[in-house]
mmCIF file with all atom_site columns, C-alpha atoms in Angstrom:
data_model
loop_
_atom_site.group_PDB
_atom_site.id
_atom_site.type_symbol
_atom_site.label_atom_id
_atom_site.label_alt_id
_atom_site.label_comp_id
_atom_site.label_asym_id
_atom_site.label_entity_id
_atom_site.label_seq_id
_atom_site.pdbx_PDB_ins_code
_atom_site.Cartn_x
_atom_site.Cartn_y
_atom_site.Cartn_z
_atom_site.occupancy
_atom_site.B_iso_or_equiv
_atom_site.pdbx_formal_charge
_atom_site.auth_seq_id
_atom_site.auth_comp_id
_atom_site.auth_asym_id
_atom_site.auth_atom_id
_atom_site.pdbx_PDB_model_num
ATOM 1   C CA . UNK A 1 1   ? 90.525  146.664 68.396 1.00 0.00 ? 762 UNK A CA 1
ATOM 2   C CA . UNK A 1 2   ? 92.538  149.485 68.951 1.00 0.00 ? 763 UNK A CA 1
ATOM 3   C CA . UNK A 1 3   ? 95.873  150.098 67.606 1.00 0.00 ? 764 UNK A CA 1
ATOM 4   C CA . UNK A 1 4   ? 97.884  148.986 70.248 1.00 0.00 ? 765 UNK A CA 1
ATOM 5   C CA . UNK A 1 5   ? 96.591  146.054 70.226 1.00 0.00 ? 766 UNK A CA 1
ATOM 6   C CA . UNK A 1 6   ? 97.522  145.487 66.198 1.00 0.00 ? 767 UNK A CA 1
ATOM 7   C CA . UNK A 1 7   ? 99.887  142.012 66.140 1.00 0.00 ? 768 UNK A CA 1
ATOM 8   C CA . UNK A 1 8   ? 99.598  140.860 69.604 1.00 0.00 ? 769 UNK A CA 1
ATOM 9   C CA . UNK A 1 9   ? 97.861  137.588 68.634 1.00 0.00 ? 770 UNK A CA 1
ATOM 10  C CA . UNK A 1 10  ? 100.825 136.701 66.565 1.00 0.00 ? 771 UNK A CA 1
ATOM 11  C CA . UNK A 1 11  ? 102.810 137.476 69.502 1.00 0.00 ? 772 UNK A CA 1
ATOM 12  C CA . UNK A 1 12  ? 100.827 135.157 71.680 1.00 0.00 ? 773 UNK A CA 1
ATOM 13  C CA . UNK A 1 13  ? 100.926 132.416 69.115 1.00 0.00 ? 774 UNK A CA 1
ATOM 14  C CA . UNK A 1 14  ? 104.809 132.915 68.288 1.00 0.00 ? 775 UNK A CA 1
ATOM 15  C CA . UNK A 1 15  ? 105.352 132.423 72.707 1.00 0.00 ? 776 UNK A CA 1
ATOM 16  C CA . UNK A 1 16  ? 102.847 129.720 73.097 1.00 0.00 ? 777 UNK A CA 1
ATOM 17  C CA . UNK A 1 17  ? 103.483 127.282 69.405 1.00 0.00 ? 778 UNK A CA 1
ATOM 18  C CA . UNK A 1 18  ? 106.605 126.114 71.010 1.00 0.00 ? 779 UNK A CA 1
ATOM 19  C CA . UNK A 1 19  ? 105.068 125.311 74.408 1.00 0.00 ? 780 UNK A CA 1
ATOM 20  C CA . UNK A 1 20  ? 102.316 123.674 72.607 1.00 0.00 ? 781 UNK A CA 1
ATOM 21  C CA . UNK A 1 21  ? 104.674 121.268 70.558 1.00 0.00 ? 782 UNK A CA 1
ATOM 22  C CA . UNK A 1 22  ? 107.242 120.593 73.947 1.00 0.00 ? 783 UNK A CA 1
ATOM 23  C CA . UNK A 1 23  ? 104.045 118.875 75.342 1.00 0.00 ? 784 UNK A CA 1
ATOM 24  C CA . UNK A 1 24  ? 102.666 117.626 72.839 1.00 0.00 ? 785 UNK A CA 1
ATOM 25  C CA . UNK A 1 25  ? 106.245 115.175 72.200 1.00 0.00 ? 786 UNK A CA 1
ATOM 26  C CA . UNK A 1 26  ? 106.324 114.879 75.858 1.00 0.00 ? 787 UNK A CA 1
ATOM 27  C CA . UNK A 1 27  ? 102.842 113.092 75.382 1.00 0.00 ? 788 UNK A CA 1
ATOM 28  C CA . UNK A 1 28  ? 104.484 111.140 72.813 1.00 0.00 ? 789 UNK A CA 1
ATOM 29  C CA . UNK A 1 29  ? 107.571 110.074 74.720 1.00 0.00 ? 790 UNK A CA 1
ATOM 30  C CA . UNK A 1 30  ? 105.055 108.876 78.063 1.00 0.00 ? 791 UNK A CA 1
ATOM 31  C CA . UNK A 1 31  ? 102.902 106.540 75.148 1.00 0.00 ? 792 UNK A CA 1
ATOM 32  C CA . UNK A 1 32  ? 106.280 105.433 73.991 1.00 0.00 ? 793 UNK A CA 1
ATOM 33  C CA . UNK A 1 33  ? 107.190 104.639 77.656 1.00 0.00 ? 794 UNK A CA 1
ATOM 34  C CA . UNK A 1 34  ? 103.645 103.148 78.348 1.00 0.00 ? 795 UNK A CA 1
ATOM 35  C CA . UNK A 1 35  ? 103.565 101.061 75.383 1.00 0.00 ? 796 UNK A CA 1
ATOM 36  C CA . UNK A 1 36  ? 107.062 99.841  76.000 1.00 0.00 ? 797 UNK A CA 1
ATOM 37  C CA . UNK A 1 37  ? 106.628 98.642  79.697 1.00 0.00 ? 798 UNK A CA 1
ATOM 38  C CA . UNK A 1 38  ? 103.549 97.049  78.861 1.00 0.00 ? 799 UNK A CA 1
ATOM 39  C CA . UNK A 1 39  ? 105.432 95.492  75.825 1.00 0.00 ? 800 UNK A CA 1
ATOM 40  C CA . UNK A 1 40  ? 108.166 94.060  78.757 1.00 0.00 ? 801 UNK A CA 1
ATOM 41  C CA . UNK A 1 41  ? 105.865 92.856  81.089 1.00 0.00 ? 802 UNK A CA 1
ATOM 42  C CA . UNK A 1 42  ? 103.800 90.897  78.407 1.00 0.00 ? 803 UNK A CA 1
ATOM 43  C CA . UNK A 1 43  ? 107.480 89.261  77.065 1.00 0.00 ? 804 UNK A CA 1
ATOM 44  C CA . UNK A 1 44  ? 108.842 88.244  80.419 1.00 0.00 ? 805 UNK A CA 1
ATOM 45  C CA . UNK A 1 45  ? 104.976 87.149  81.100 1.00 0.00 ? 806 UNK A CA 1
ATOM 46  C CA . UNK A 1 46  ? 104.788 84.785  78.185 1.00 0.00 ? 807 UNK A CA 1
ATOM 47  C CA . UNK A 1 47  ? 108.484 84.063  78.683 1.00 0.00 ? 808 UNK A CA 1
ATOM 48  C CA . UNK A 1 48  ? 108.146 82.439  82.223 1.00 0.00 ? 809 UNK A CA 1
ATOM 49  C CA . UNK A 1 49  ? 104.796 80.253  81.009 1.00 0.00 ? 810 UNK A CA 1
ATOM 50  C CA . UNK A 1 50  ? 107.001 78.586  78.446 1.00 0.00 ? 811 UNK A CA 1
ATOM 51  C CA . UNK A 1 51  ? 110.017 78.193  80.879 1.00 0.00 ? 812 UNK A CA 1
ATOM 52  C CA . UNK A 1 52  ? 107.109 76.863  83.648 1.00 0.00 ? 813 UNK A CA 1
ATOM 53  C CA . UNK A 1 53  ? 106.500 73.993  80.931 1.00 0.00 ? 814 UNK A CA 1
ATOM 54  C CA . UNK A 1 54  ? 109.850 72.839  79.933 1.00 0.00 ? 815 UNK A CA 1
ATOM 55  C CA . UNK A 1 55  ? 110.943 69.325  81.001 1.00 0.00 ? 816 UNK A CA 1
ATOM 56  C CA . UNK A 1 56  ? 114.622 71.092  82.999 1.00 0.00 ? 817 UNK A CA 1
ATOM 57  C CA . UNK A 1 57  ? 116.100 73.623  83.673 1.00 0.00 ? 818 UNK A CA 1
ATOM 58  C CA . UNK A 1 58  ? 118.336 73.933  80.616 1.00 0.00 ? 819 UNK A CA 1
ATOM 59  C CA . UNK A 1 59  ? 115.595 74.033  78.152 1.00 0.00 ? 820 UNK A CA 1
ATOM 60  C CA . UNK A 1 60  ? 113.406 76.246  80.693 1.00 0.00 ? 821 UNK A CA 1
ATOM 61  C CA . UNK A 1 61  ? 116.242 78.874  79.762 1.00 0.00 ? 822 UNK A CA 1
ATOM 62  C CA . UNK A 1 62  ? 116.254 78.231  76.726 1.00 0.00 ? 823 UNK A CA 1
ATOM 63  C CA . UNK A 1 63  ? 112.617 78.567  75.950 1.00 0.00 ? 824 UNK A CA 1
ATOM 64  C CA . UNK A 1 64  ? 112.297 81.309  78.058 1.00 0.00 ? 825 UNK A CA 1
ATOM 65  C CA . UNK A 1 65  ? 115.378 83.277  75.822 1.00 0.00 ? 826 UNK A CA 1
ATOM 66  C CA . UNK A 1 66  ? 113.399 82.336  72.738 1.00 0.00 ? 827 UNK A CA 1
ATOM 67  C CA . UNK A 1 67  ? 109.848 83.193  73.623 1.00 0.00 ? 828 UNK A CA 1
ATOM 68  C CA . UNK A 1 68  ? 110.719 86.758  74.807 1.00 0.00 ? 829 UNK A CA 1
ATOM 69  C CA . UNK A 1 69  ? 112.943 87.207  71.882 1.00 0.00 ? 830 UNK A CA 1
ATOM 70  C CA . UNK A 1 70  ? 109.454 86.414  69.858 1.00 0.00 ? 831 UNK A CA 1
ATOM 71  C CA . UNK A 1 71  ? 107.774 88.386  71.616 1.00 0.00 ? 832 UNK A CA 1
ATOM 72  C CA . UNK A 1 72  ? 109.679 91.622  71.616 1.00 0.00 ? 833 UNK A CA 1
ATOM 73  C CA . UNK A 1 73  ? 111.114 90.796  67.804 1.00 0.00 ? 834 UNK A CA 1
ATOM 74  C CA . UNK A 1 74  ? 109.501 93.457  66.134 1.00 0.00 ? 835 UNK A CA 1
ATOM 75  C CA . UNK A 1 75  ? 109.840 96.333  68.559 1.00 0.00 ? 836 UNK A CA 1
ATOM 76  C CA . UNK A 1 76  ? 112.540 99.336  66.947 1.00 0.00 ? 837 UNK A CA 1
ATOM 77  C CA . UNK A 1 77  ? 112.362 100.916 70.373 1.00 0.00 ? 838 UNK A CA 1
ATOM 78  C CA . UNK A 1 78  ? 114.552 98.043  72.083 1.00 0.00 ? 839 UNK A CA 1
ATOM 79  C CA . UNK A 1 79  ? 117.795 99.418  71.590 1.00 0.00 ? 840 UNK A CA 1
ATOM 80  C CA . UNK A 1 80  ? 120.442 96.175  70.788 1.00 0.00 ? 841 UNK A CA 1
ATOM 81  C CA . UNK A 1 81  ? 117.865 93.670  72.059 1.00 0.00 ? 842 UNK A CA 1
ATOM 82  C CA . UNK A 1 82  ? 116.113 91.977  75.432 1.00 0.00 ? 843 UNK A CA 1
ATOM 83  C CA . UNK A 1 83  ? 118.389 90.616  78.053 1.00 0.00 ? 844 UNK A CA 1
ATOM 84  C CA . UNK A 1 84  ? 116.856 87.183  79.446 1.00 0.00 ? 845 UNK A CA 1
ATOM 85  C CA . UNK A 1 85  ? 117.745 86.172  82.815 1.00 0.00 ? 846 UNK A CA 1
ATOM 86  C CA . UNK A 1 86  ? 115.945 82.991  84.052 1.00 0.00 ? 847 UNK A CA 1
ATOM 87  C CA . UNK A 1 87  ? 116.103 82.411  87.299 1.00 0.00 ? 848 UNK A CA 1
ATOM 88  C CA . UNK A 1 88  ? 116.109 78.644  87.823 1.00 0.00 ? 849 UNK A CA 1
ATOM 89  C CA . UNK A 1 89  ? 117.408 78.242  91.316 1.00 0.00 ? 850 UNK A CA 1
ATOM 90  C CA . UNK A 1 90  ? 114.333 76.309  92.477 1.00 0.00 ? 851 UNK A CA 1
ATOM 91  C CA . UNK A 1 91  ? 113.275 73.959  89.966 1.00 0.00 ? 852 UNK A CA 1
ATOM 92  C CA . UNK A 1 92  ? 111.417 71.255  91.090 1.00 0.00 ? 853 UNK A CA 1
ATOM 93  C CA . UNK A 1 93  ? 108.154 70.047  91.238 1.00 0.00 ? 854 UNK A CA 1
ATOM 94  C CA . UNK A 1 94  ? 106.051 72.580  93.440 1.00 0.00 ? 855 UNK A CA 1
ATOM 95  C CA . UNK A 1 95  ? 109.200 74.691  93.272 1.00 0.00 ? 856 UNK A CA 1
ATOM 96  C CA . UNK A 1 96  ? 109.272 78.330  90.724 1.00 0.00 ? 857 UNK A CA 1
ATOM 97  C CA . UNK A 1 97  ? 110.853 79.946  87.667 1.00 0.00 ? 858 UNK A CA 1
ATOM 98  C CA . UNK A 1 98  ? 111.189 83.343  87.178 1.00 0.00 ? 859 UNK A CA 1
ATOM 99  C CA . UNK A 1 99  ? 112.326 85.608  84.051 1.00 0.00 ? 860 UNK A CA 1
ATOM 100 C CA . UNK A 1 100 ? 113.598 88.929  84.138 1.00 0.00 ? 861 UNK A CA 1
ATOM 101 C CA . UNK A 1 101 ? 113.503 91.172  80.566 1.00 0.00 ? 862 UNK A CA 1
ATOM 102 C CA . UNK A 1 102 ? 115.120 94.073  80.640 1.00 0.00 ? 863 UNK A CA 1
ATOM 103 C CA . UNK A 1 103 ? 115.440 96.811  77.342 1.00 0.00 ? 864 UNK A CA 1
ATOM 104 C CA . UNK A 1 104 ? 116.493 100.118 76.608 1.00 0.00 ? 865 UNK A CA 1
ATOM 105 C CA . UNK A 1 105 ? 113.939 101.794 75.532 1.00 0.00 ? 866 UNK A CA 1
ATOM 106 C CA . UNK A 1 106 ? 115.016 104.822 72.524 1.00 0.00 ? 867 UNK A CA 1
ATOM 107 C CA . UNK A 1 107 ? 114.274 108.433 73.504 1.00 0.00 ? 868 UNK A CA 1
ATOM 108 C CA . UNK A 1 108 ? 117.104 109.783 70.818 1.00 0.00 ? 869 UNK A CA 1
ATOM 109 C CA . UNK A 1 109 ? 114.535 111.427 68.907 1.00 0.00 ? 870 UNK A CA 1
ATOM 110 C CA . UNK A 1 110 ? 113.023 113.464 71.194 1.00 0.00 ? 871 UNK A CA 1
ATOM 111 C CA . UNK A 1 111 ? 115.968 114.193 73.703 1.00 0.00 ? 872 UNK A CA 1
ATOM 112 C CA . UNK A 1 112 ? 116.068 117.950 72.280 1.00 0.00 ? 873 UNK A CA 1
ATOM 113 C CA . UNK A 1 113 ? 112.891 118.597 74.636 1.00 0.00 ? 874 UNK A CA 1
ATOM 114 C CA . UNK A 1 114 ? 115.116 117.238 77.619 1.00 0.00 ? 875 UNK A CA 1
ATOM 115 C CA . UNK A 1 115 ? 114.773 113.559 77.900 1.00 0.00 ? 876 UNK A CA 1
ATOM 116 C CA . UNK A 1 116 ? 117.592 111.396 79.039 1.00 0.00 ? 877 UNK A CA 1
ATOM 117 C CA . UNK A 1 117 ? 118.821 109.274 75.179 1.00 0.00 ? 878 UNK A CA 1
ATOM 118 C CA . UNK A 1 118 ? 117.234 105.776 76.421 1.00 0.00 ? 879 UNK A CA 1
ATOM 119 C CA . UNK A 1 119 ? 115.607 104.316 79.981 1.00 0.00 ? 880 UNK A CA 1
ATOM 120 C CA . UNK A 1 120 ? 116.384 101.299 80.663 1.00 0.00 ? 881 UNK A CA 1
ATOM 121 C CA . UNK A 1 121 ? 112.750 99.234  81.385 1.00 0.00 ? 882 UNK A CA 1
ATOM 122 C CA . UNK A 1 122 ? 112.346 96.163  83.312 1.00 0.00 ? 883 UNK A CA 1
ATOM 123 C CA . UNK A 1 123 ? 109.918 93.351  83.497 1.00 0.00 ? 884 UNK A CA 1
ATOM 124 C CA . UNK A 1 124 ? 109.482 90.367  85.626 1.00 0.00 ? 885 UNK A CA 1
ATOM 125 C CA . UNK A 1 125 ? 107.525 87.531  86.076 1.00 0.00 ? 886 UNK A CA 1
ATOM 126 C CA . UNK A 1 126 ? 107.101 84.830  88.571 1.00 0.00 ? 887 UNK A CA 1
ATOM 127 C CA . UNK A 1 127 ? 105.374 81.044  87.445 1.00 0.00 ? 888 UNK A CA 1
ATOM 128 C CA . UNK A 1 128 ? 104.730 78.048  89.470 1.00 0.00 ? 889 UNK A CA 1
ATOM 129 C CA . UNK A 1 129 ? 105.925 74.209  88.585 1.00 0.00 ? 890 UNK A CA 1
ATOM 130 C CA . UNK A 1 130 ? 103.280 72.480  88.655 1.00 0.00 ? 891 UNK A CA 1
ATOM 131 C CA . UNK A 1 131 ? 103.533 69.808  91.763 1.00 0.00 ? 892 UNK A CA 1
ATOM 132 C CA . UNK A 1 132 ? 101.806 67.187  89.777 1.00 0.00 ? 893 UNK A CA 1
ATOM 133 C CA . UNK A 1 133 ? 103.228 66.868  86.470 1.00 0.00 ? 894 UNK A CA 1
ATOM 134 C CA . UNK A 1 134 ? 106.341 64.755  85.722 1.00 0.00 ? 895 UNK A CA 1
ATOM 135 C CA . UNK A 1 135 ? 109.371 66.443  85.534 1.00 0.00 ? 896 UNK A CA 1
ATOM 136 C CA . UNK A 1 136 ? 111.792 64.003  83.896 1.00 0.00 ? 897 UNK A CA 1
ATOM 137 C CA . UNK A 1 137 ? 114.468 64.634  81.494 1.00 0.00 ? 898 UNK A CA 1
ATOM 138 C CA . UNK A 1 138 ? 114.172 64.891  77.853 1.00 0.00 ? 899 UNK A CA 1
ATOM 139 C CA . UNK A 1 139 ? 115.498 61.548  76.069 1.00 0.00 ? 900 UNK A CA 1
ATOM 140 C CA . UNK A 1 140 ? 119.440 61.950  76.132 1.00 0.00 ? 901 UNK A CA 1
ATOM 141 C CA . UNK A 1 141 ? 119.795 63.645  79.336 1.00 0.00 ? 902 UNK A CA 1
ATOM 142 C CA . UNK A 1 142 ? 122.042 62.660  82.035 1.00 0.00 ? 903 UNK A CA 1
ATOM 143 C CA . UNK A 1 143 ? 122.746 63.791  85.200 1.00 0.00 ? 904 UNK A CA 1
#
């Protein structure tokens, strides 16, 4: 080691710490992401199975709004909430349901390393009616 080289290591680490740290909550802020979306997608999948069973369309929304609200209850990252929209515009037998979850995911935290304060995730699912099973109404239902 000669003596020009005396401190340079602290310089190195001094330039490269911050670096180091920038990536490292950019790591954290993809997991968030990844976690999140898969969070979505397993809502709006459970979501649509319960709408898929319901005897009509009303309670098909309403199951639907309940199940993904169960299912992303204790999340802190969904900022104000899922939105449910069901989409029953072709219930019948043999017809389909679909859901649609969408959340704003919360980057506030980290948005000093230059990510945006939320993205807003989506996830949708697609179920079948079944052909076979009765679709009546429930017991005080009229058309």
């Amino acid at each position: 080691m000669t003596l020009t080289d005396r401190g340079s290591m602290s310089l190195e680490m001094v330039l490269v710490t911050p670096i180091f740290v920038a990536f490292l909550l950019f790591l954290s802020a993809a997991g968030r992401m990844v976690d999140a979306q898969s969070q979505v997608d397993g809502a709006a999948r459970d979501a649509v199975r319960a709408a898929s069973i319901a005897r009509n369309a009303a309670s098909a929304q309403n199951l639907a709004a309940e199940t993904a609200a169960a299912g992303l209850r204790d999340t802190e990252w969904c900022a104000g909430g899922p939105t449910v929209r069901t989409d029953v515009s072709d219930w019948r037998p043999g017809g389909r349901v679909g859901v649609t979850i969408t959340c704003d995911v919360d980057f506030g935290d980290l948005s000093f390393i230059g990510l945006p304060g939320s993205k807003r995730l989506q996830g949708d699912a697609i179920a079948p009616i079944d052909t076979f099973t009765f679709r009546g109404t429930d017991p005080g239902d009229e058309p």
